[in-house]
C-alpha atoms as a printed R data frame, in Angstrom:
   type eleno elety resid chain resno       x       y       z
1  ATOM     1    CA   GLY     A     1 113.627  98.901 106.620
2  ATOM     2    CA   LEU     A     2 116.649 100.982 107.387
3  ATOM     3    CA   ASP     A     3 115.334 102.425 110.662
4  ATOM     4    CA   SER     A     4 116.135  99.282 112.664
5  ATOM     5    CA   LEU     A     5 119.807  99.268 111.610
6  ATOM     6    CA   PRO     A     6 122.735 100.640 113.610
7  ATOM     7    CA   PRO     A     7 123.112 104.374 112.839
8  ATOM     8    CA   ARG     A     8 126.391 104.120 110.919
9  ATOM     9    CA   LEU     A     9 125.104 101.383 108.609
10 ATOM    10    CA   ARG     A    10 121.714 103.073 108.193
11 ATOM    11    CA   ASP     A    11 123.299 106.411 107.279
12 ATOM    12    CA   GLY     A    12 125.717 104.767 104.837
13 ATOM    13    CA   LEU     A    13 122.942 102.903 103.029
14 ATOM    14    CA   ARG     A    14 120.758 106.024 102.892
15 ATOM    15    CA   GLY     A    15 123.682 107.951 101.417
16 ATOM    16    CA   LEU     A    16 124.208 105.266  98.785
17 ATOM    17    CA   VAL     A    17 120.544 105.248  97.786
18 ATOM    18    CA   ASP     A    18 120.077 109.027  97.866
19 ATOM    19    CA   GLY     A    19 123.211 109.565  95.768
20 ATOM    20    CA   ASP     A    20 122.261 107.062  93.061
21 ATOM    21    CA   LEU     A    21 118.456 106.997  92.900
22 ATOM    22    CA   ALA     A    22 118.251 107.216  89.104
23 ATOM    23    CA   ARG     A    23 120.861 104.517  88.523
24 ATOM    24    CA   LEU     A    24 119.257 102.201  91.083
25 ATOM    25    CA   ARG     A    25 115.835 102.661  89.474
26 ATOM    26    CA   THR     A    26 116.981 102.057  85.890
27 ATOM    27    CA   GLY     A    27 120.155  99.980  86.064
28 ATOM    28    CA   PHE     A    28 118.793  96.688  87.388
29 ATOM    29    CA   PRO     A    29 116.650  94.185  85.494
30 ATOM    30    CA   GLU     A    30 113.217  93.223  86.791
31 ATOM    31    CA   LEU     A    31 113.772  89.587  87.660
32 ATOM    32    CA   PRO     A    32 111.366  87.759  89.966
33 ATOM    33    CA   ARG     A    33 114.159  85.773  91.646
34 ATOM    34    CA   ARG     A    34 117.562  87.442  91.565
35 ATOM    35    CA   ILE     A    35 119.751  85.584  94.065
36 ATOM    36    CA   SER     A    36 123.204  86.186  92.664
37 ATOM    37    CA   GLY     A    37 124.989  89.451  92.127
38 ATOM    38    CA   TYR     A    38 124.015  92.769  93.593
39 ATOM    39    CA   ALA     A    39 120.388  93.717  94.185
40 ATOM    40    CA   LEU     A    40 121.001  97.249  95.427
41 ATOM    41    CA   ASP     A    41 117.717  98.368  93.894
42 ATOM    42    CA   ALA     A    42 116.061  96.520  96.809
43 ATOM    43    CA   LEU     A    43 117.204  99.462  98.971
44 ATOM    44    CA   LEU     A    44 114.910 101.881  97.134
45 ATOM    45    CA   PRO     A    45 112.146 103.457  99.245
46 ATOM    46    CA   GLU     A    46 109.421 102.040  96.976
47 ATOM    47    CA   LYS     A    47 110.802  98.558  97.676
48 ATOM    48    CA   ARG     A    48 110.712  99.230 101.419
49 ATOM    49    CA   ALA     A    49 114.509  99.315 101.748
50 ATOM    50    CA   ASP     A    50 114.799  95.509 101.907
51 ATOM    51    CA   VAL     A    51 118.331  95.171 103.290
52 ATOM    52    CA   ALA     A    52 118.277  91.369 103.408
53 ATOM    53    CA   ARG     A    53 117.327  91.150  99.719
54 ATOM    54    CA   ALA     A    54 119.984  93.723  98.787
55 ATOM    55    CA   PHE     A    55 122.710  91.712 100.538
56 ATOM    56    CA   THR     A    56 121.605  88.314  99.214
57 ATOM    57    CA   GLY     A    57 123.969  87.056  96.549
58 ATOM    58    CA   SER     A    58 126.732  89.566  97.249
59 ATOM    59    CA   GLU     A    59 129.000  86.743  98.489
60 ATOM    60    CA   GLY     A    60 130.089  88.769 101.519
61 ATOM    61    CA   THR     A    61 131.344  91.744  99.521
62 ATOM    62    CA   LEU     A    62 128.713  94.106 100.959
63 ATOM    63    CA   GLY     A    63 128.900  92.924 104.532
64 ATOM    64    CA   VAL     A    64 129.082  89.947 106.831
65 ATOM    65    CA   LEU     A    65 126.399  88.906 109.308
66 ATOM    66    CA   THR     A    66 127.713  88.637 112.825
67 ATOM    67    CA   GLU     A    67 124.394  88.023 114.544
68 ATOM    68    CA   ALA     A    68 120.920  86.882 113.517
69 ATOM    69    CA   THR     A    69 117.616  86.347 115.255
70 ATOM    70    CA   VAL     A    70 115.319  83.698 113.833
71 ATOM    71    CA   ARG     A    71 111.775  82.651 114.613
72 ATOM    72    CA   LEU     A    72 111.483  78.901 114.434
73 ATOM    73    CA   VAL     A    73 108.219  77.107 113.837
74 ATOM    74    CA   GLU     A    74 107.309  73.749 115.243
75 ATOM    75    CA   ALA     A    75 107.584  70.832 112.826
76 ATOM    76    CA   PRO     A    76 104.246  69.245 111.873
77 ATOM    77    CA   ARG     A    77 103.292  66.056 113.736
78 ATOM    78    CA   ALA     A    78 102.924  64.069 110.546
79 ATOM    79    CA   ARG     A    79 104.278  64.395 107.062
80 ATOM    80    CA   ALA     A    80 102.975  62.801 103.897
81 ATOM    81    CA   LEU     A    81 104.175  62.398 100.355
82 ATOM    82    CA   ALA     A    82 101.834  61.750  97.473
83 ATOM    83    CA   VAL     A    83 103.190  60.513  94.158
84 ATOM    84    CA   LEU     A    84 100.728  60.582  91.284
85 ATOM    85    CA   GLY     A    85 101.381  59.173  87.864
86 ATOM    86    CA   TYR     A    86  99.661  60.190  84.646
87 ATOM    87    CA   PRO     A    87  99.832  58.588  81.187
């Protein structure tokens, strides 16, 4: 959500969404996997203001990450691959 963002960025994104609610709700296609182009409709309140999804695919035109925190998971002890053939 927007609440965890720095105040200047949070306020700017809220202003963008509040000023263009109708266009954001009607101007973007419903695609299950939109990873290129702008996904500003992801900032809508009903989509939980998903900032990461909104920025994905913008090729750095909306902003640039300068810091990220990740949670890594331990790799499994064993891996397997099954290949099955059918006529």
